[in-house]
């Protein structure tokens, strides 16, 4: 399905709780992607901000924490509960640590997020690119370019060649297939 630009989401901005679409709505979208990656089961979150980026000083004042934690809880950008996000994230039993130190971020609105539960750990690096738009640039130390505007399936495999051969035999319709080598560290 082809999508077209919208004056409401691409020019005016998303429906959201303020004060900033870059810091609140985008943070929420990043949080929702993190939640999906963890199959809705998050017990611990470690968030890193670069001291040279905008989020080091504005993450609480501009609504980034509110948006990110709302997204991690599975909420939408206009959810009435966002104003009480601190209470809800605490009641969810999610342990959160925020650390401000050099992470080598080249973009001022960079989120480096490590997520854990009893079964798995994942790391996501996401960017707020303006107007509520995002780009996920890394998952588990592997480069990606995801804007959150399409559904996708991540498949982890030790043998990418065999996996791609099997998938290429499937009828995927108009779906596209991209292979990204995983780092072995």
PDB file of C-alpha atoms in Angstrom:
ATOM      1  CA  UNK A   1       0.000   0.000   0.000  1.00  0.00           C
ATOM      2  CA  UNK A   2       1.437   3.345  -1.026  1.00  0.00           C
ATOM      3  CA  UNK A   3       1.289   6.128   1.553  1.00  0.00           C
ATOM      4  CA  UNK A   4       1.207   9.817   0.764  1.00  0.00           C
ATOM      5  CA  UNK A   5       2.415  12.781   2.807  1.00  0.00           C
ATOM      6  CA  UNK A   6      -0.179  14.224   5.133  1.00  0.00           C
ATOM      7  CA  UNK A   7      -0.486  17.887   6.010  1.00  0.00           C
ATOM      8  CA  UNK A   8      -1.367  16.804   9.546  1.00  0.00           C
ATOM      9  CA  UNK A   9       1.546  14.455  10.303  1.00  0.00           C
ATOM     10  CA  UNK A  10       4.192  15.658   7.858  1.00  0.00           C
ATOM     11  CA  UNK A  11       3.656  19.432   8.005  1.00  0.00           C
ATOM     12  CA  UNK A  12       1.705  20.438  11.113  1.00  0.00           C
ATOM     13  CA  UNK A  13       2.882  17.562  13.326  1.00  0.00           C
ATOM     14  CA  UNK A  14       1.344  14.640  15.170  1.00  0.00           C
ATOM     15  CA  UNK A  15      -1.545  14.762  17.641  1.00  0.00           C
ATOM     16  CA  UNK A  16       0.306  14.546  20.933  1.00  0.00           C
ATOM     17  CA  UNK A  17       0.792  15.828  24.405  1.00  0.00           C
ATOM     18  CA  UNK A  18       3.361  18.667  24.460  1.00  0.00           C
ATOM     19  CA  UNK A  19       5.571  20.463  24.856  1.00  0.00           C
ATOM     20  CA  UNK A  20       7.678  19.158  21.975  1.00  0.00           C
ATOM     21  CA  UNK A  21       6.920  16.764  19.134  1.00  0.00           C
ATOM     22  CA  UNK A  22      10.624  16.033  18.716  1.00  0.00           C
ATOM     23  CA  UNK A  23      11.011  15.170  22.371  1.00  0.00           C
ATOM     24  CA  UNK A  24       7.618  13.714  23.324  1.00  0.00           C
ATOM     25  CA  UNK A  25       5.930  12.150  20.279  1.00  0.00           C
ATOM     26  CA  UNK A  26       9.176  10.834  18.795  1.00  0.00           C
ATOM     27  CA  UNK A  27      10.290   9.473  22.171  1.00  0.00           C
ATOM     28  CA  UNK A  28       6.966   7.672  22.460  1.00  0.00           C
ATOM     29  CA  UNK A  29       7.411   6.081  19.024  1.00  0.00           C
ATOM     30  CA  UNK A  30      10.912   4.921  19.977  1.00  0.00           C
ATOM     31  CA  UNK A  31       9.513   3.494  23.221  1.00  0.00           C
ATOM     32  CA  UNK A  32       6.781   1.601  21.349  1.00  0.00           C
ATOM     33  CA  UNK A  33       9.351   0.039  19.025  1.00  0.00           C
ATOM     34  CA  UNK A  34      11.442  -0.980  22.048  1.00  0.00           C
ATOM     35  CA  UNK A  35       8.350  -2.533  23.655  1.00  0.00           C
ATOM     36  CA  UNK A  36       7.607  -4.480  20.469  1.00  0.00           C
ATOM     37  CA  UNK A  37      11.202  -5.697  20.271  1.00  0.00           C
ATOM     38  CA  UNK A  38      10.865  -7.057  23.818  1.00  0.00           C
ATOM     39  CA  UNK A  39       7.485  -8.679  23.068  1.00  0.00           C
ATOM     40  CA  UNK A  40       5.817  -6.365  25.634  1.00  0.00           C
ATOM     41  CA  UNK A  41       7.954  -7.720  28.490  1.00  0.00           C
ATOM     42  CA  UNK A  42      10.410  -5.194  29.943  1.00  0.00           C
ATOM     43  CA  UNK A  43      11.895  -5.437  33.439  1.00  0.00           C
ATOM     44  CA  UNK A  44      14.937  -3.157  33.222  1.00  0.00           C
ATOM     45  CA  UNK A  45      15.874  -0.203  31.043  1.00  0.00           C
ATOM     46  CA  UNK A  46      19.228   1.515  30.809  1.00  0.00           C
ATOM     47  CA  UNK A  47      19.041   4.804  28.885  1.00  0.00           C
ATOM     48  CA  UNK A  48      22.164   6.629  27.748  1.00  0.00           C
ATOM     49  CA  UNK A  49      22.299  10.227  26.550  1.00  0.00           C
ATOM     50  CA  UNK A  50      25.367  11.977  25.170  1.00  0.00           C
ATOM     51  CA  UNK A  51      26.295  15.130  27.147  1.00  0.00           C
ATOM     52  CA  UNK A  52      26.767  17.005  23.856  1.00  0.00           C
ATOM     53  CA  UNK A  53      23.223  16.185  22.698  1.00  0.00           C
ATOM     54  CA  UNK A  54      19.993  17.983  23.481  1.00  0.00           C
ATOM     55  CA  UNK A  55      18.488  15.146  25.542  1.00  0.00           C
ATOM     56  CA  UNK A  56      21.085  15.325  28.308  1.00  0.00           C
ATOM     57  CA  UNK A  57      19.556  18.550  29.592  1.00  0.00           C
ATOM     58  CA  UNK A  58      15.988  18.368  28.267  1.00  0.00           C
ATOM     59  CA  UNK A  59      14.875  14.750  28.664  1.00  0.00           C
ATOM     60  CA  UNK A  60      12.650  15.510  31.657  1.00  0.00           C
ATOM     61  CA  UNK A  61      11.700  19.141  30.907  1.00  0.00           C
ATOM     62  CA  UNK A  62      10.713  18.698  27.244  1.00  0.00           C
ATOM     63  CA  UNK A  63       8.665  15.533  27.736  1.00  0.00           C
ATOM     64  CA  UNK A  64      11.159  12.959  26.445  1.00  0.00           C
ATOM     65  CA  UNK A  65      10.893  10.839  29.590  1.00  0.00           C
ATOM     66  CA  UNK A  66       7.106  11.137  29.489  1.00  0.00           C
ATOM     67  CA  UNK A  67       6.969  10.071  25.850  1.00  0.00           C
ATOM     68  CA  UNK A  68       9.576   7.320  26.088  1.00  0.00           C
ATOM     69  CA  UNK A  69       8.069   5.751  29.201  1.00  0.00           C
ATOM     70  CA  UNK A  70       4.559   6.052  27.757  1.00  0.00           C
ATOM     71  CA  UNK A  71       5.751   4.215  24.652  1.00  0.00           C
ATOM     72  CA  UNK A  72       7.426   1.551  26.764  1.00  0.00           C
ATOM     73  CA  UNK A  73       4.051   1.084  28.481  1.00  0.00           C
ATOM     74  CA  UNK A  74       2.344   0.748  25.076  1.00  0.00           C
ATOM     75  CA  UNK A  75       0.437   4.028  25.086  1.00  0.00           C
ATOM     76  CA  UNK A  76      -0.410   6.397  22.226  1.00  0.00           C
ATOM     77  CA  UNK A  77       0.849   9.990  21.984  1.00  0.00           C
ATOM     78  CA  UNK A  78      -2.488  11.446  23.072  1.00  0.00           C
ATOM     79  CA  UNK A  79      -3.066   9.116  26.047  1.00  0.00           C
ATOM     80  CA  UNK A  80      -4.464  10.925  29.099  1.00  0.00           C
ATOM     81  CA  UNK A  81      -2.245   8.845  31.423  1.00  0.00           C
ATOM     82  CA  UNK A  82       0.958  10.438  30.075  1.00  0.00           C
ATOM     83  CA  UNK A  83       0.868  13.208  32.670  1.00  0.00           C
ATOM     84  CA  UNK A  84       1.205  10.528  35.378  1.00  0.00           C
ATOM     85  CA  UNK A  85       3.858   8.475  33.555  1.00  0.00           C
ATOM     86  CA  UNK A  86       6.204   8.315  36.556  1.00  0.00           C
ATOM     87  CA  UNK A  87       3.589   6.624  38.729  1.00  0.00           C
ATOM     88  CA  UNK A  88       2.598   4.197  35.958  1.00  0.00           C
ATOM     89  CA  UNK A  89       6.169   3.171  35.064  1.00  0.00           C
ATOM     90  CA  UNK A  90       6.877   2.590  38.771  1.00  0.00           C
ATOM     91  CA  UNK A  91       3.665   0.558  39.174  1.00  0.00           C
ATOM     92  CA  UNK A  92       4.712  -1.536  36.164  1.00  0.00           C
ATOM     93  CA  UNK A  93       7.805  -2.570  38.160  1.00  0.00           C
ATOM     94  CA  UNK A  94      10.239  -1.488  35.469  1.00  0.00           C
ATOM     95  CA  UNK A  95      13.664  -0.514  36.810  1.00  0.00           C
ATOM     96  CA  UNK A  96      15.050   2.518  34.963  1.00  0.00           C
ATOM     97  CA  UNK A  97      18.555   3.969  34.990  1.00  0.00           C
ATOM     98  CA  UNK A  98      19.470   7.071  32.996  1.00  0.00           C
ATOM     99  CA  UNK A  99      23.141   7.827  32.425  1.00  0.00           C
ATOM    100  CA  UNK A 100      24.640  10.871  30.744  1.00  0.00           C
ATOM    101  CA  UNK A 101      28.098  10.179  29.339  1.00  0.00           C
ATOM    102  CA  UNK A 102      29.839  10.228  25.942  1.00  0.00           C
ATOM    103  CA  UNK A 103      28.258   7.650  23.622  1.00  0.00           C
ATOM    104  CA  UNK A 104      29.663   9.003  20.360  1.00  0.00           C
ATOM    105  CA  UNK A 105      26.298  10.286  19.176  1.00  0.00           C
ATOM    106  CA  UNK A 106      26.442  12.238  15.930  1.00  0.00           C
ATOM    107  CA  UNK A 107      22.801  13.390  16.214  1.00  0.00           C
ATOM    108  CA  UNK A 108      21.649  15.695  19.058  1.00  0.00           C
ATOM    109  CA  UNK A 109      18.472  13.661  19.765  1.00  0.00           C
ATOM    110  CA  UNK A 110      20.031  10.209  20.185  1.00  0.00           C
ATOM    111  CA  UNK A 111      18.521   7.582  22.491  1.00  0.00           C
ATOM    112  CA  UNK A 112      20.710   4.592  23.357  1.00  0.00           C
ATOM    113  CA  UNK A 113      18.456   2.146  25.189  1.00  0.00           C
ATOM    114  CA  UNK A 114      19.255  -1.269  26.655  1.00  0.00           C
ATOM    115  CA  UNK A 115      16.208  -3.365  27.524  1.00  0.00           C
ATOM    116  CA  UNK A 116      16.153  -6.509  29.648  1.00  0.00           C
ATOM    117  CA  UNK A 117      13.823  -9.174  30.922  1.00  0.00           C
ATOM    118  CA  UNK A 118      14.489 -12.667  32.301  1.00  0.00           C
ATOM    119  CA  UNK A 119      14.820 -14.168  28.808  1.00  0.00           C
ATOM    120  CA  UNK A 120      16.593 -11.573  26.687  1.00  0.00           C
ATOM    121  CA  UNK A 121      18.491  -8.319  26.369  1.00  0.00           C
ATOM    122  CA  UNK A 122      18.340  -5.954  23.405  1.00  0.00           C
ATOM    123  CA  UNK A 123      19.907  -2.609  22.639  1.00  0.00           C
ATOM    124  CA  UNK A 124      18.340   0.052  20.409  1.00  0.00           C
ATOM    125  CA  UNK A 125      19.777   3.327  19.168  1.00  0.00           C
ATOM    126  CA  UNK A 126      17.100   5.677  17.927  1.00  0.00           C
ATOM    127  CA  UNK A 127      16.962   9.268  16.746  1.00  0.00           C
ATOM    128  CA  UNK A 128      14.251  11.877  17.017  1.00  0.00           C
ATOM    129  CA  UNK A 129      14.510  13.568  13.631  1.00  0.00           C
ATOM    130  CA  UNK A 130      11.876  16.298  14.100  1.00  0.00           C
ATOM    131  CA  UNK A 131       8.123  16.679  14.064  1.00  0.00           C
ATOM    132  CA  UNK A 132       7.564  13.392  15.869  1.00  0.00           C
ATOM    133  CA  UNK A 133       9.504  11.465  13.217  1.00  0.00           C
ATOM    134  CA  UNK A 134      12.148   8.896  14.184  1.00  0.00           C
ATOM    135  CA  UNK A 135      14.823   6.630  12.801  1.00  0.00           C
ATOM    136  CA  UNK A 136      16.109   3.511  14.508  1.00  0.00           C
ATOM    137  CA  UNK A 137      19.740   3.274  13.381  1.00  0.00           C
ATOM    138  CA  UNK A 138      20.936   0.264  15.346  1.00  0.00           C
ATOM    139  CA  UNK A 139      19.508  -2.857  16.974  1.00  0.00           C
ATOM    140  CA  UNK A 140      21.823  -5.138  18.943  1.00  0.00           C
ATOM    141  CA  UNK A 141      24.941  -3.457  17.509  1.00  0.00           C
ATOM    142  CA  UNK A 142      23.772  -4.072  13.929  1.00  0.00           C
ATOM    143  CA  UNK A 143      23.033  -1.098  11.661  1.00  0.00           C
ATOM    144  CA  UNK A 144      19.451  -0.665  10.497  1.00  0.00           C
ATOM    145  CA  UNK A 145      17.360   2.166   9.102  1.00  0.00           C
ATOM    146  CA  UNK A 146      13.798   1.949  10.402  1.00  0.00           C
ATOM    147  CA  UNK A 147      11.421   4.896  10.484  1.00  0.00           C
ATOM    148  CA  UNK A 148       8.581   3.032  12.185  1.00  0.00           C
ATOM    149  CA  UNK A 149       6.247   3.625   9.256  1.00  0.00           C
ATOM    150  CA  UNK A 150       6.001   0.003   8.097  1.00  0.00           C
ATOM    151  CA  UNK A 151       5.507  -3.311   9.848  1.00  0.00           C
ATOM    152  CA  UNK A 152       8.575  -5.493   9.750  1.00  0.00           C
ATOM    153  CA  UNK A 153       9.863  -8.726  11.154  1.00  0.00           C
ATOM    154  CA  UNK A 154      13.365  -9.077  12.560  1.00  0.00           C
ATOM    155  CA  UNK A 155      14.825 -12.551  12.252  1.00  0.00           C
ATOM    156  CA  UNK A 156      17.966 -13.494  14.140  1.00  0.00           C
ATOM    157  CA  UNK A 157      20.076 -16.258  12.621  1.00  0.00           C
ATOM    158  CA  UNK A 158      23.637 -17.530  12.837  1.00  0.00           C
ATOM    159  CA  UNK A 159      23.564 -18.511   9.176  1.00  0.00           C
ATOM    160  CA  UNK A 160      22.230 -15.601   7.158  1.00  0.00           C
ATOM    161  CA  UNK A 161      22.855 -17.278   3.787  1.00  0.00           C
ATOM    162  CA  UNK A 162      20.661 -20.307   4.615  1.00  0.00           C
ATOM    163  CA  UNK A 163      18.009 -18.120   6.169  1.00  0.00           C
ATOM    164  CA  UNK A 164      17.851 -15.778   3.166  1.00  0.00           C
ATOM    165  CA  UNK A 165      17.654 -18.712   0.770  1.00  0.00           C
ATOM    166  CA  UNK A 166      14.677 -20.163   2.648  1.00  0.00           C
ATOM    167  CA  UNK A 167      12.912 -16.815   2.923  1.00  0.00           C
ATOM    168  CA  UNK A 168      13.494 -16.017  -0.763  1.00  0.00           C
ATOM    169  CA  UNK A 169      11.478 -19.144  -1.661  1.00  0.00           C
ATOM    170  CA  UNK A 170       8.458 -17.809   0.252  1.00  0.00           C
ATOM    171  CA  UNK A 171       5.697 -15.818  -1.413  1.00  0.00           C
ATOM    172  CA  UNK A 172       6.188 -12.415   0.201  1.00  0.00           C
ATOM    173  CA  UNK A 173       4.124 -10.425  -2.277  1.00  0.00           C
ATOM    174  CA  UNK A 174       5.325  -6.829  -2.359  1.00  0.00           C
ATOM    175  CA  UNK A 175       7.414  -7.207   0.798  1.00  0.00           C
ATOM    176  CA  UNK A 176      11.083  -6.392   0.552  1.00  0.00           C
ATOM    177  CA  UNK A 177      13.880  -8.362   2.147  1.00  0.00           C
ATOM    178  CA  UNK A 178      17.066  -6.854   3.526  1.00  0.00           C
ATOM    179  CA  UNK A 179      19.991  -8.640   5.110  1.00  0.00           C
ATOM    180  CA  UNK A 180      22.170  -6.985   7.711  1.00  0.00           C
ATOM    181  CA  UNK A 181      25.249  -8.815   9.034  1.00  0.00           C
ATOM    182  CA  UNK A 182      25.173  -9.240  12.806  1.00  0.00           C
ATOM    183  CA  UNK A 183      28.172  -8.252  14.869  1.00  0.00           C
ATOM    184  CA  UNK A 184      29.639 -11.183  16.741  1.00  0.00           C
ATOM    185  CA  UNK A 185      30.645  -9.189  19.828  1.00  0.00           C
TER     186      UNK A 185
END
